[in-house]
């Protein structure tokens, strides 16, 4: 099996994909057609297939026609940038350095504490110390959460008071407008009465 394409930070040329495992070639070898394969892939191909043929074009191919890839291809491949296979590791290495880094990567021996204290790492540790430290961290977090909660509560109360004040002034304004309205109605009633009186008086005089 080769390397997953996801490990590569650079675009990988189609040429470097193993036609057997469909991944980027690992420990590459080359046949007489200049097809590249992972060493283990082509070896198991020959083990499984009694007819000696190329996996790509089915032309006759014998195991002794498999050799080291050309220098140019190897040069391009060896310079491709890769991520380490451990997700926690941020190191970027070239294809050439990958295996060396991977076998020595500091995240290689990372594991959870077998006693179940929750510690994750390489180093020896005291479970009680670790749990106490974690406890302090959690207390700190709780304290910040509580202070944040108070702040939010205070802000909410302020907003409520502001809205209540607005509400009060609106109610006051409403009452004032109602009073004004009442006065206006009284006034207009009075005016219509005074304007009707002479009219009725005129008509009555005409009849008379
Ligand atoms: Zn392969
Ligand atoms: Zn071939
Ligand atoms: Zn690493
Ligand atoms: Zn532990």
Short mmCIF file of N, CA and C in Angstrom, two decimals, residues 12-199:
data_model
loop_
_atom_site.label_atom_id
_atom_site.label_comp_id
_atom_site.label_asym_id
_atom_site.label_seq_id
_atom_site.Cartn_x
_atom_site.Cartn_y
_atom_site.Cartn_z
N UNK A 12 0.20 16.11 -6.44
CA UNK A 12 0.99 14.94 -6.84
C UNK A 12 0.65 14.57 -8.28
N UNK A 13 1.66 14.46 -9.11
CA UNK A 13 1.47 14.11 -10.52
C UNK A 13 0.90 12.69 -10.64
N UNK A 14 0.00 12.48 -11.61
CA UNK A 14 -0.63 11.17 -11.84
C UNK A 14 0.41 10.05 -11.95
N UNK A 15 1.55 10.41 -12.48
CA UNK A 15 2.66 9.48 -12.68
C UNK A 15 3.05 8.75 -11.39
N UNK A 16 2.86 9.44 -10.24
CA UNK A 16 3.32 8.88 -8.97
C UNK A 16 2.26 8.07 -8.22
N UNK A 17 1.13 7.83 -8.88
CA UNK A 17 0.11 6.99 -8.23
C UNK A 17 0.31 5.54 -8.64
N UNK A 18 0.34 4.66 -7.66
CA UNK A 18 0.54 3.24 -7.93
C UNK A 18 -0.73 2.69 -8.58
N UNK A 19 -0.63 2.05 -9.76
CA UNK A 19 -1.83 1.56 -10.44
C UNK A 19 -2.47 0.36 -9.73
N UNK A 20 -1.79 -0.19 -8.73
CA UNK A 20 -2.35 -1.35 -8.02
C UNK A 20 -3.15 -0.88 -6.79
N UNK A 21 -2.54 -0.08 -5.93
CA UNK A 21 -3.26 0.36 -4.72
C UNK A 21 -3.92 1.73 -4.90
N UNK A 22 -3.62 2.40 -6.01
CA UNK A 22 -4.19 3.72 -6.36
C UNK A 22 -3.78 4.84 -5.40
N UNK A 23 -2.77 4.58 -4.58
CA UNK A 23 -2.26 5.62 -3.69
C UNK A 23 -0.90 6.09 -4.21
N UNK A 24 -0.33 7.09 -3.52
CA UNK A 24 0.99 7.59 -3.96
C UNK A 24 2.04 6.53 -3.61
N UNK A 25 2.90 6.22 -4.58
CA UNK A 25 3.84 5.10 -4.41
C UNK A 25 4.71 5.21 -3.16
N UNK A 26 4.86 4.07 -2.48
CA UNK A 26 5.74 3.99 -1.31
C UNK A 26 6.86 3.02 -1.67
N UNK A 27 8.10 3.35 -1.38
CA UNK A 27 9.27 2.57 -1.82
C UNK A 27 9.13 2.23 -3.31
N UNK A 28 9.11 3.26 -4.17
CA UNK A 28 8.75 3.03 -5.57
C UNK A 28 9.75 2.20 -6.36
N UNK A 29 9.19 1.42 -7.28
CA UNK A 29 9.99 0.68 -8.27
C UNK A 29 9.36 0.94 -9.63
N UNK A 30 10.10 0.60 -10.69
CA UNK A 30 9.64 0.95 -12.03
C UNK A 30 9.79 -0.25 -12.96
N UNK A 31 8.82 -0.40 -13.89
CA UNK A 31 8.96 -1.49 -14.86
C UNK A 31 9.52 -0.95 -16.17
N UNK A 32 9.59 -1.81 -17.19
CA UNK A 32 10.22 -1.38 -18.45
C UNK A 32 9.38 -0.36 -19.22
N UNK A 33 8.07 -0.23 -18.83
CA UNK A 33 7.23 0.79 -19.48
C UNK A 33 7.28 2.11 -18.72
N UNK A 34 8.16 2.18 -17.74
CA UNK A 34 8.27 3.35 -16.86
C UNK A 34 7.02 3.54 -16.01
N UNK A 35 6.30 2.45 -15.73
CA UNK A 35 5.19 2.51 -14.78
C UNK A 35 5.78 2.39 -13.38
N UNK A 36 5.30 3.25 -12.48
CA UNK A 36 5.79 3.19 -11.09
C UNK A 36 4.82 2.41 -10.21
N UNK A 37 5.36 1.61 -9.32
CA UNK A 37 4.55 0.84 -8.36
C UNK A 37 5.19 0.93 -6.99
N UNK A 38 4.38 0.65 -5.94
CA UNK A 38 4.97 0.46 -4.62
C UNK A 38 5.67 -0.91 -4.69
N UNK A 39 6.80 -1.02 -4.01
CA UNK A 39 7.52 -2.29 -4.07
C UNK A 39 6.63 -3.45 -3.59
N UNK A 40 5.95 -3.25 -2.46
CA UNK A 40 5.13 -4.34 -1.92
C UNK A 40 3.96 -4.67 -2.84
N UNK A 41 3.42 -3.64 -3.52
CA UNK A 41 2.27 -3.87 -4.41
C UNK A 41 2.66 -4.76 -5.59
N UNK A 42 3.79 -4.43 -6.24
CA UNK A 42 4.17 -5.22 -7.43
C UNK A 42 4.65 -6.62 -7.01
N UNK A 43 5.25 -6.70 -5.82
CA UNK A 43 5.68 -8.03 -5.34
C UNK A 43 4.47 -8.93 -5.11
N UNK A 44 3.43 -8.39 -4.48
CA UNK A 44 2.26 -9.25 -4.25
C UNK A 44 1.51 -9.50 -5.57
N UNK A 45 1.64 -8.58 -6.52
CA UNK A 45 1.04 -8.79 -7.85
C UNK A 45 1.65 -10.04 -8.51
N UNK A 46 2.97 -10.13 -8.43
CA UNK A 46 3.64 -11.29 -9.03
C UNK A 46 3.33 -12.57 -8.27
N UNK A 47 3.14 -12.44 -6.95
CA UNK A 47 2.81 -13.62 -6.15
C UNK A 47 1.42 -14.14 -6.51
N UNK A 48 0.49 -13.22 -6.76
CA UNK A 48 -0.90 -13.62 -6.99
C UNK A 48 -1.19 -13.99 -8.44
N UNK A 49 -0.38 -13.48 -9.38
CA UNK A 49 -0.66 -13.74 -10.79
C UNK A 49 0.41 -14.64 -11.40
N UNK A 50 -0.02 -15.81 -11.88
CA UNK A 50 0.94 -16.73 -12.48
C UNK A 50 1.34 -16.23 -13.87
N UNK A 51 0.42 -15.52 -14.55
CA UNK A 51 0.77 -14.95 -15.84
C UNK A 51 1.55 -13.67 -15.57
N UNK A 52 2.78 -13.61 -16.04
CA UNK A 52 3.62 -12.46 -15.77
C UNK A 52 3.26 -11.32 -16.72
N UNK A 53 2.48 -10.36 -16.22
CA UNK A 53 2.10 -9.24 -17.10
C UNK A 53 2.08 -7.94 -16.31
N UNK A 54 2.16 -6.84 -17.07
CA UNK A 54 2.13 -5.52 -16.45
C UNK A 54 0.70 -5.21 -16.00
N UNK A 55 0.49 -4.74 -14.78
CA UNK A 55 -0.87 -4.45 -14.30
C UNK A 55 -1.54 -3.33 -15.08
N UNK A 56 -0.75 -2.53 -15.81
CA UNK A 56 -1.34 -1.40 -16.53
C UNK A 56 -1.74 -1.79 -17.95
N UNK A 57 -0.80 -2.33 -18.72
CA UNK A 57 -1.12 -2.60 -20.13
C UNK A 57 -1.18 -4.09 -20.47
N UNK A 58 -1.05 -4.95 -19.48
CA UNK A 58 -1.15 -6.41 -19.65
C UNK A 58 -0.06 -6.99 -20.56
N UNK A 59 0.93 -6.20 -20.89
CA UNK A 59 2.04 -6.74 -21.70
C UNK A 59 2.91 -7.61 -20.81
N UNK A 60 3.63 -8.51 -21.46
CA UNK A 60 4.47 -9.44 -20.70
C UNK A 60 5.47 -8.68 -19.83
N UNK A 61 5.60 -9.14 -18.60
CA UNK A 61 6.51 -8.47 -17.66
C UNK A 61 7.00 -9.49 -16.64
N UNK A 62 8.29 -9.57 -16.47
CA UNK A 62 8.81 -10.53 -15.49
C UNK A 62 9.39 -9.76 -14.30
N UNK A 63 9.43 -10.39 -13.12
CA UNK A 63 9.92 -9.70 -11.92
C UNK A 63 11.33 -9.13 -12.08
N UNK A 64 12.16 -9.76 -12.92
CA UNK A 64 13.51 -9.20 -13.03
C UNK A 64 13.58 -7.97 -13.94
N UNK A 65 12.41 -7.57 -14.48
CA UNK A 65 12.37 -6.33 -15.26
C UNK A 65 11.94 -5.14 -14.38
N UNK A 66 11.84 -5.41 -13.09
CA UNK A 66 11.49 -4.35 -12.14
C UNK A 66 12.79 -3.78 -11.57
N UNK A 67 12.92 -2.46 -11.68
CA UNK A 67 14.15 -1.86 -11.17
C UNK A 67 13.88 -0.54 -10.45
N UNK A 68 14.95 0.09 -10.02
CA UNK A 68 14.84 1.39 -9.34
C UNK A 68 14.28 2.44 -10.32
N UNK A 69 13.44 3.35 -9.86
CA UNK A 69 12.92 4.38 -10.78
C UNK A 69 14.02 5.32 -11.27
N UNK A 70 13.74 6.01 -12.36
CA UNK A 70 14.71 6.95 -12.92
C UNK A 70 15.00 8.09 -11.96
N UNK A 71 16.17 8.69 -12.12
CA UNK A 71 16.64 9.72 -11.18
C UNK A 71 15.73 10.95 -11.19
N UNK A 72 15.25 11.34 -12.38
CA UNK A 72 14.42 12.56 -12.47
C UNK A 72 13.12 12.37 -11.70
N UNK A 73 12.47 11.21 -11.93
CA UNK A 73 11.20 10.93 -11.24
C UNK A 73 11.43 10.90 -9.73
N UNK A 74 12.49 10.23 -9.32
CA UNK A 74 12.80 10.12 -7.89
C UNK A 74 13.04 11.49 -7.26
N UNK A 75 13.74 12.35 -8.02
CA UNK A 75 14.04 13.69 -7.53
C UNK A 75 12.78 14.48 -7.26
N UNK A 76 11.85 14.43 -8.23
CA UNK A 76 10.59 15.18 -8.08
C UNK A 76 9.82 14.64 -6.87
N UNK A 77 9.72 13.31 -6.82
CA UNK A 77 8.96 12.66 -5.75
C UNK A 77 9.55 12.98 -4.38
N UNK A 78 10.86 12.90 -4.27
CA UNK A 78 11.49 13.05 -2.95
C UNK A 78 11.34 14.46 -2.40
N UNK A 79 11.03 15.44 -3.27
CA UNK A 79 10.92 16.82 -2.79
C UNK A 79 9.49 17.22 -2.43
N UNK A 80 8.51 16.35 -2.68
CA UNK A 80 7.12 16.69 -2.35
C UNK A 80 6.96 16.84 -0.84
N UNK A 81 6.21 17.87 -0.44
CA UNK A 81 6.00 18.11 1.00
C UNK A 81 4.84 17.29 1.53
N UNK A 82 5.07 16.72 2.70
CA UNK A 82 4.05 15.86 3.32
C UNK A 82 3.79 16.24 4.77
N UNK A 83 2.59 15.88 5.22
CA UNK A 83 2.26 16.03 6.64
C UNK A 83 2.61 14.71 7.32
N UNK A 84 2.81 14.80 8.63
CA UNK A 84 3.07 13.58 9.39
C UNK A 84 1.74 12.83 9.53
N UNK A 85 1.81 11.50 9.73
CA UNK A 85 0.59 10.71 9.83
C UNK A 85 -0.13 10.90 11.15
N UNK A 86 0.59 11.40 12.17
CA UNK A 86 -0.08 11.66 13.45
C UNK A 86 -0.75 13.02 13.38
N UNK A 87 -2.05 13.03 13.62
CA UNK A 87 -2.83 14.27 13.45
C UNK A 87 -2.33 15.40 14.35
N UNK A 88 -1.82 15.04 15.55
CA UNK A 88 -1.37 16.07 16.50
C UNK A 88 -0.06 16.71 16.04
N UNK A 89 0.68 16.03 15.18
CA UNK A 89 1.99 16.49 14.75
C UNK A 89 1.84 17.54 13.64
N UNK A 90 2.54 18.68 13.81
CA UNK A 90 2.38 19.75 12.82
C UNK A 90 3.59 19.84 11.89
N UNK A 91 4.50 18.90 12.03
CA UNK A 91 5.73 18.94 11.25
C UNK A 91 5.45 18.67 9.76
N UNK A 92 6.15 19.44 8.91
CA UNK A 92 6.06 19.21 7.46
C UNK A 92 7.40 18.65 7.01
N UNK A 93 7.34 17.51 6.34
CA UNK A 93 8.58 16.87 5.90
C UNK A 93 8.49 16.55 4.42
N UNK A 94 9.66 16.35 3.80
CA UNK A 94 9.64 15.97 2.39
C UNK A 94 9.39 14.46 2.30
N UNK A 95 8.98 14.01 1.12
CA UNK A 95 8.73 12.59 0.89
C UNK A 95 9.95 11.77 1.32
N UNK A 96 11.11 12.33 1.00
CA UNK A 96 12.38 11.67 1.31
C UNK A 96 12.57 11.47 2.82
N UNK A 97 12.14 12.49 3.60
CA UNK A 97 12.36 12.44 5.06
C UNK A 97 11.22 11.76 5.80
N UNK A 98 10.15 11.45 5.08
CA UNK A 98 8.92 11.01 5.75
C UNK A 98 9.13 9.82 6.69
N UNK A 99 9.70 8.75 6.17
CA UNK A 99 9.84 7.53 6.99
C UNK A 99 10.70 7.76 8.21
N UNK A 100 11.78 8.52 8.01
CA UNK A 100 12.68 8.77 9.13
C UNK A 100 11.96 9.55 10.22
N UNK A 101 11.20 10.58 9.80
CA UNK A 101 10.46 11.36 10.79
C UNK A 101 9.39 10.50 11.46
N UNK A 102 8.68 9.75 10.66
CA UNK A 102 7.54 8.98 11.17
C UNK A 102 7.98 7.98 12.25
N UNK A 103 9.13 7.35 12.05
CA UNK A 103 9.58 6.37 13.03
C UNK A 103 10.07 7.03 14.31
N UNK A 104 10.42 8.35 14.21
CA UNK A 104 10.94 9.04 15.40
C UNK A 104 9.97 10.09 15.92
N UNK A 105 8.81 10.22 15.30
CA UNK A 105 7.87 11.29 15.66
C UNK A 105 7.53 11.23 17.14
N UNK A 106 7.53 12.44 17.77
CA UNK A 106 7.28 12.49 19.21
C UNK A 106 5.86 12.04 19.56
N UNK A 107 4.97 12.01 18.56
CA UNK A 107 3.59 11.61 18.84
C UNK A 107 3.39 10.11 18.69
N UNK A 108 4.47 9.42 18.33
CA UNK A 108 4.38 7.99 18.06
C UNK A 108 3.92 7.19 19.28
N UNK A 109 4.45 7.57 20.44
CA UNK A 109 4.12 6.78 21.63
C UNK A 109 3.09 7.44 22.53
N UNK A 110 2.37 8.41 21.95
CA UNK A 110 1.33 9.07 22.74
C UNK A 110 0.22 8.08 23.02
N UNK A 111 -0.24 8.07 24.28
CA UNK A 111 -1.36 7.19 24.60
C UNK A 111 -2.08 7.70 25.84
N UNK A 112 -3.29 7.20 26.04
CA UNK A 112 -4.05 7.56 27.23
C UNK A 112 -3.56 6.73 28.41
N UNK A 113 -3.63 7.31 29.61
CA UNK A 113 -3.19 6.62 30.83
C UNK A 113 -3.99 5.32 31.00
N UNK A 114 -3.30 4.20 31.19
CA UNK A 114 -4.01 2.93 31.33
C UNK A 114 -4.88 2.88 32.59
N UNK A 115 -4.59 3.76 33.58
CA UNK A 115 -5.41 3.75 34.80
C UNK A 115 -6.69 4.57 34.62
N UNK A 116 -6.76 5.28 33.48
CA UNK A 116 -8.01 5.98 33.16
C UNK A 116 -8.14 7.36 33.77
N UNK A 117 -7.00 8.01 34.15
CA UNK A 117 -7.09 9.35 34.75
C UNK A 117 -7.36 10.40 33.67
N UNK A 118 -7.22 10.05 32.41
CA UNK A 118 -7.49 10.99 31.32
C UNK A 118 -6.24 11.62 30.76
N UNK A 119 -5.07 11.34 31.36
CA UNK A 119 -3.81 11.91 30.86
C UNK A 119 -3.48 11.30 29.50
N UNK A 120 -3.05 12.20 28.56
CA UNK A 120 -2.68 11.73 27.22
C UNK A 120 -1.29 12.26 26.92
N UNK A 121 -0.36 11.37 26.65
CA UNK A 121 0.99 11.84 26.35
C UNK A 121 2.00 10.72 26.33
N UNK A 122 3.29 11.12 26.27
CA UNK A 122 4.36 10.13 26.21
C UNK A 122 4.95 9.91 27.60
N UNK A 123 4.98 10.99 28.39
CA UNK A 123 5.75 10.94 29.63
C UNK A 123 5.03 10.20 30.76
N UNK A 124 5.86 9.74 31.71
CA UNK A 124 5.33 9.15 32.94
C UNK A 124 4.65 10.27 33.70
N UNK A 125 3.64 9.96 34.47
CA UNK A 125 2.95 11.01 35.21
C UNK A 125 2.37 10.45 36.49
N UNK A 126 2.05 11.38 37.41
CA UNK A 126 1.38 11.00 38.65
C UNK A 126 -0.10 11.25 38.43
N UNK A 127 -0.90 10.18 38.47
CA UNK A 127 -2.33 10.31 38.17
C UNK A 127 -3.00 11.34 39.08
N UNK A 128 -2.66 11.31 40.41
CA UNK A 128 -3.31 12.22 41.36
C UNK A 128 -2.99 13.67 41.02
N UNK A 129 -1.68 13.94 40.73
CA UNK A 129 -1.28 15.30 40.34
C UNK A 129 -2.06 15.75 39.11
N UNK A 130 -2.15 14.84 38.14
CA UNK A 130 -2.83 15.20 36.89
C UNK A 130 -4.30 15.53 37.14
N UNK A 131 -4.95 14.70 37.98
CA UNK A 131 -6.37 14.92 38.26
C UNK A 131 -6.57 16.23 39.01
N UNK A 132 -5.65 16.52 39.98
CA UNK A 132 -5.76 17.77 40.74
C UNK A 132 -5.61 18.98 39.82
N UNK A 133 -4.60 18.91 38.92
CA UNK A 133 -4.38 20.00 37.98
C UNK A 133 -5.62 20.23 37.11
N UNK A 134 -6.19 19.11 36.66
CA UNK A 134 -7.37 19.19 35.80
C UNK A 134 -8.52 19.84 36.57
N UNK A 135 -8.59 19.48 37.86
CA UNK A 135 -9.63 20.02 38.72
C UNK A 135 -9.49 21.54 38.86
N UNK A 136 -8.23 22.01 39.08
CA UNK A 136 -7.99 23.46 39.18
C UNK A 136 -8.41 24.16 37.89
N UNK A 137 -8.02 23.55 36.77
CA UNK A 137 -8.38 24.14 35.47
C UNK A 137 -9.90 24.28 35.35
N UNK A 138 -10.59 23.22 35.75
CA UNK A 138 -12.05 23.23 35.64
C UNK A 138 -12.65 24.30 36.54
N UNK A 139 -12.08 24.44 37.78
CA UNK A 139 -12.58 25.47 38.69
C UNK A 139 -12.41 26.85 38.08
N UNK A 140 -11.23 27.08 37.48
CA UNK A 140 -10.98 28.36 36.80
C UNK A 140 -12.04 28.61 35.74
N UNK A 141 -12.29 27.57 34.94
CA UNK A 141 -13.26 27.71 33.85
C UNK A 141 -14.63 28.04 34.41
N UNK A 142 -15.01 27.34 35.50
CA UNK A 142 -16.33 27.58 36.11
C UNK A 142 -16.41 29.03 36.59
N UNK A 143 -15.32 29.52 37.24
CA UNK A 143 -15.32 30.89 37.74
C UNK A 143 -15.54 31.90 36.61
N UNK A 144 -14.80 31.70 35.51
CA UNK A 144 -14.97 32.65 34.39
C UNK A 144 -16.39 32.57 33.84
N UNK A 145 -16.94 31.35 33.78
CA UNK A 145 -18.30 31.20 33.27
C UNK A 145 -19.29 31.93 34.17
N UNK A 146 -19.10 31.80 35.50
CA UNK A 146 -20.02 32.44 36.45
C UNK A 146 -19.92 33.96 36.32
N UNK A 147 -18.67 34.51 36.24
CA UNK A 147 -18.55 35.98 36.10
C UNK A 147 -19.20 36.45 34.80
N UNK A 148 -19.01 35.67 33.74
CA UNK A 148 -19.64 36.03 32.47
C UNK A 148 -21.16 36.05 32.60
N UNK A 149 -21.65 35.06 33.33
CA UNK A 149 -23.10 34.94 33.52
C UNK A 149 -23.63 36.17 34.27
N UNK A 150 -22.90 36.61 35.33
CA UNK A 150 -23.29 37.80 36.09
C UNK A 150 -23.34 39.02 35.18
N UNK A 151 -22.29 39.14 34.34
CA UNK A 151 -22.22 40.28 33.42
C UNK A 151 -23.44 40.30 32.51
N UNK A 152 -23.76 39.12 31.97
CA UNK A 152 -24.90 39.03 31.05
C UNK A 152 -26.20 39.39 31.78
N UNK A 153 -26.32 38.86 33.03
CA UNK A 153 -27.51 39.11 33.82
C UNK A 153 -27.67 40.62 34.08
N UNK A 154 -26.53 41.26 34.43
CA UNK A 154 -26.54 42.70 34.73
C UNK A 154 -27.00 43.48 33.50
N UNK A 155 -26.44 43.08 32.34
CA UNK A 155 -26.78 43.76 31.09
C UNK A 155 -28.27 43.59 30.79
N UNK A 156 -28.76 42.36 31.01
CA UNK A 156 -30.18 42.08 30.76
C UNK A 156 -31.04 42.95 31.65
N UNK A 157 -30.67 43.04 32.96
CA UNK A 157 -31.46 43.85 33.89
C UNK A 157 -31.46 45.31 33.46
N UNK A 158 -30.28 45.81 33.05
CA UNK A 158 -30.20 47.19 32.59
C UNK A 158 -31.15 47.43 31.43
N UNK A 159 -31.15 46.46 30.50
CA UNK A 159 -32.02 46.60 29.33
C UNK A 159 -33.48 46.60 29.75
N UNK A 160 -33.81 45.71 30.73
CA UNK A 160 -35.20 45.65 31.20
C UNK A 160 -35.60 46.98 31.81
N UNK A 161 -34.71 47.57 32.67
CA UNK A 161 -35.02 48.86 33.30
C UNK A 161 -35.22 49.94 32.26
N UNK A 162 -34.33 49.93 31.25
CA UNK A 162 -34.45 50.93 30.18
C UNK A 162 -35.80 50.82 29.49
N UNK A 163 -36.18 49.56 29.19
CA UNK A 163 -37.45 49.34 28.48
C UNK A 163 -38.63 49.76 29.36
N UNK A 164 -38.51 49.48 30.68
CA UNK A 164 -39.58 49.87 31.59
C UNK A 164 -39.73 51.38 31.62
N UNK A 165 -38.57 52.08 31.62
CA UNK A 165 -38.60 53.55 31.64
C UNK A 165 -39.27 54.08 30.38
N UNK A 166 -38.90 53.49 29.23
CA UNK A 166 -39.50 53.90 27.95
C UNK A 166 -41.00 53.66 28.00
N UNK A 167 -41.35 52.49 28.54
CA UNK A 167 -42.76 52.11 28.64
C UNK A 167 -43.54 53.13 29.48
N UNK A 168 -42.93 53.51 30.62
CA UNK A 168 -43.58 54.48 31.51
C UNK A 168 -43.81 55.80 30.79
N UNK A 169 -42.75 56.28 30.09
CA UNK A 169 -42.91 57.58 29.43
C UNK A 169 -43.93 57.49 28.29
N UNK A 170 -44.01 56.31 27.65
CA UNK A 170 -45.01 56.13 26.59
C UNK A 170 -46.42 56.16 27.17
N UNK A 171 -46.57 55.50 28.34
CA UNK A 171 -47.89 55.50 28.99
C UNK A 171 -48.30 56.92 29.37
N UNK A 172 -47.33 57.66 29.90
CA UNK A 172 -47.56 59.05 30.29
C UNK A 172 -48.01 59.88 29.09
N UNK A 173 -47.27 59.69 27.97
CA UNK A 173 -47.55 60.40 26.73
C UNK A 173 -48.95 60.04 26.22
N UNK A 174 -49.28 58.77 26.35
CA UNK A 174 -50.57 58.25 25.92
C UNK A 174 -51.71 58.95 26.68
N UNK A 175 -51.51 59.02 28.01
CA UNK A 175 -52.53 59.66 28.85
C UNK A 175 -52.70 61.13 28.45
N UNK A 176 -51.56 61.79 28.22
CA UNK A 176 -51.59 63.20 27.86
C UNK A 176 -52.35 63.40 26.54
N UNK A 177 -52.07 62.50 25.56
CA UNK A 177 -52.73 62.60 24.26
C UNK A 177 -54.23 62.36 24.39
N UNK A 178 -54.59 61.40 25.28
CA UNK A 178 -56.01 61.12 25.50
C UNK A 178 -56.72 62.36 26.04
N UNK A 179 -56.04 63.00 27.02
CA UNK A 179 -56.62 64.23 27.60
C UNK A 179 -56.80 65.30 26.54
N UNK A 180 -55.76 65.46 25.72
CA UNK A 180 -55.79 66.46 24.65
C UNK A 180 -56.93 66.17 23.68
N UNK A 181 -57.06 64.90 23.36
CA UNK A 181 -58.08 64.43 22.45
C UNK A 181 -59.47 64.78 22.97
N UNK A 182 -59.64 64.50 24.26
CA UNK A 182 -60.93 64.78 24.91
C UNK A 182 -61.25 66.27 24.83
N UNK A 183 -60.25 67.09 25.12
CA UNK A 183 -60.43 68.53 25.08
C UNK A 183 -60.80 69.00 23.68
N UNK A 184 -60.09 68.41 22.68
CA UNK A 184 -60.35 68.77 21.29
C UNK A 184 -61.77 68.42 20.89
N UNK A 185 -62.21 67.22 21.34
CA UNK A 185 -63.57 66.79 21.00
C UNK A 185 -64.60 67.74 21.61
N UNK A 186 -64.36 68.08 22.88
CA UNK A 186 -65.28 69.02 23.56
C UNK A 186 -65.35 70.33 22.79
N UNK A 187 -64.14 70.78 22.39
CA UNK A 187 -64.05 72.05 21.70
C UNK A 187 -64.79 72.00 20.37
N UNK A 188 -64.58 70.88 19.60
CA UNK A 188 -65.21 70.79 18.28
C UNK A 188 -66.73 70.67 18.41
N UNK A 189 -67.19 69.98 19.48
CA UNK A 189 -68.62 69.85 19.73
C UNK A 189 -69.22 71.24 19.98
N UNK A 190 -68.49 71.97 20.80
CA UNK A 190 -68.92 73.33 21.14
C UNK A 190 -69.00 74.19 19.88
N UNK A 191 -67.98 74.02 18.99
CA UNK A 191 -67.93 74.83 17.77
C UNK A 191 -69.07 74.50 16.83
N UNK A 192 -69.37 73.20 16.65
CA UNK A 192 -70.47 72.83 15.75
C UNK A 192 -71.79 73.36 16.30
N UNK A 193 -71.93 73.33 17.61
CA UNK A 193 -73.17 73.85 18.20
C UNK A 193 -73.31 75.34 17.91
N UNK A 194 -72.22 76.08 18.11
CA UNK A 194 -72.30 77.53 17.90
C UNK A 194 -72.49 77.88 16.44
N UNK A 195 -71.92 77.05 15.50
CA UNK A 195 -72.08 77.36 14.07
C UNK A 195 -73.46 76.96 13.57
N UNK A 196 -74.11 75.94 14.21
CA UNK A 196 -75.45 75.50 13.79
C UNK A 196 -76.52 76.53 14.19
N UNK A 197 -76.36 77.12 15.35
CA UNK A 197 -77.40 78.00 15.91
C UNK A 197 -77.82 79.11 14.95
N UNK A 198 -76.86 79.88 14.38
CA UNK A 198 -77.34 80.94 13.50
C UNK A 198 -78.00 80.41 12.24
N UNK A 199 -77.54 79.22 11.73
CA UNK A 199 -78.11 78.63 10.51
C UNK A 199 -79.60 78.31 10.73
#
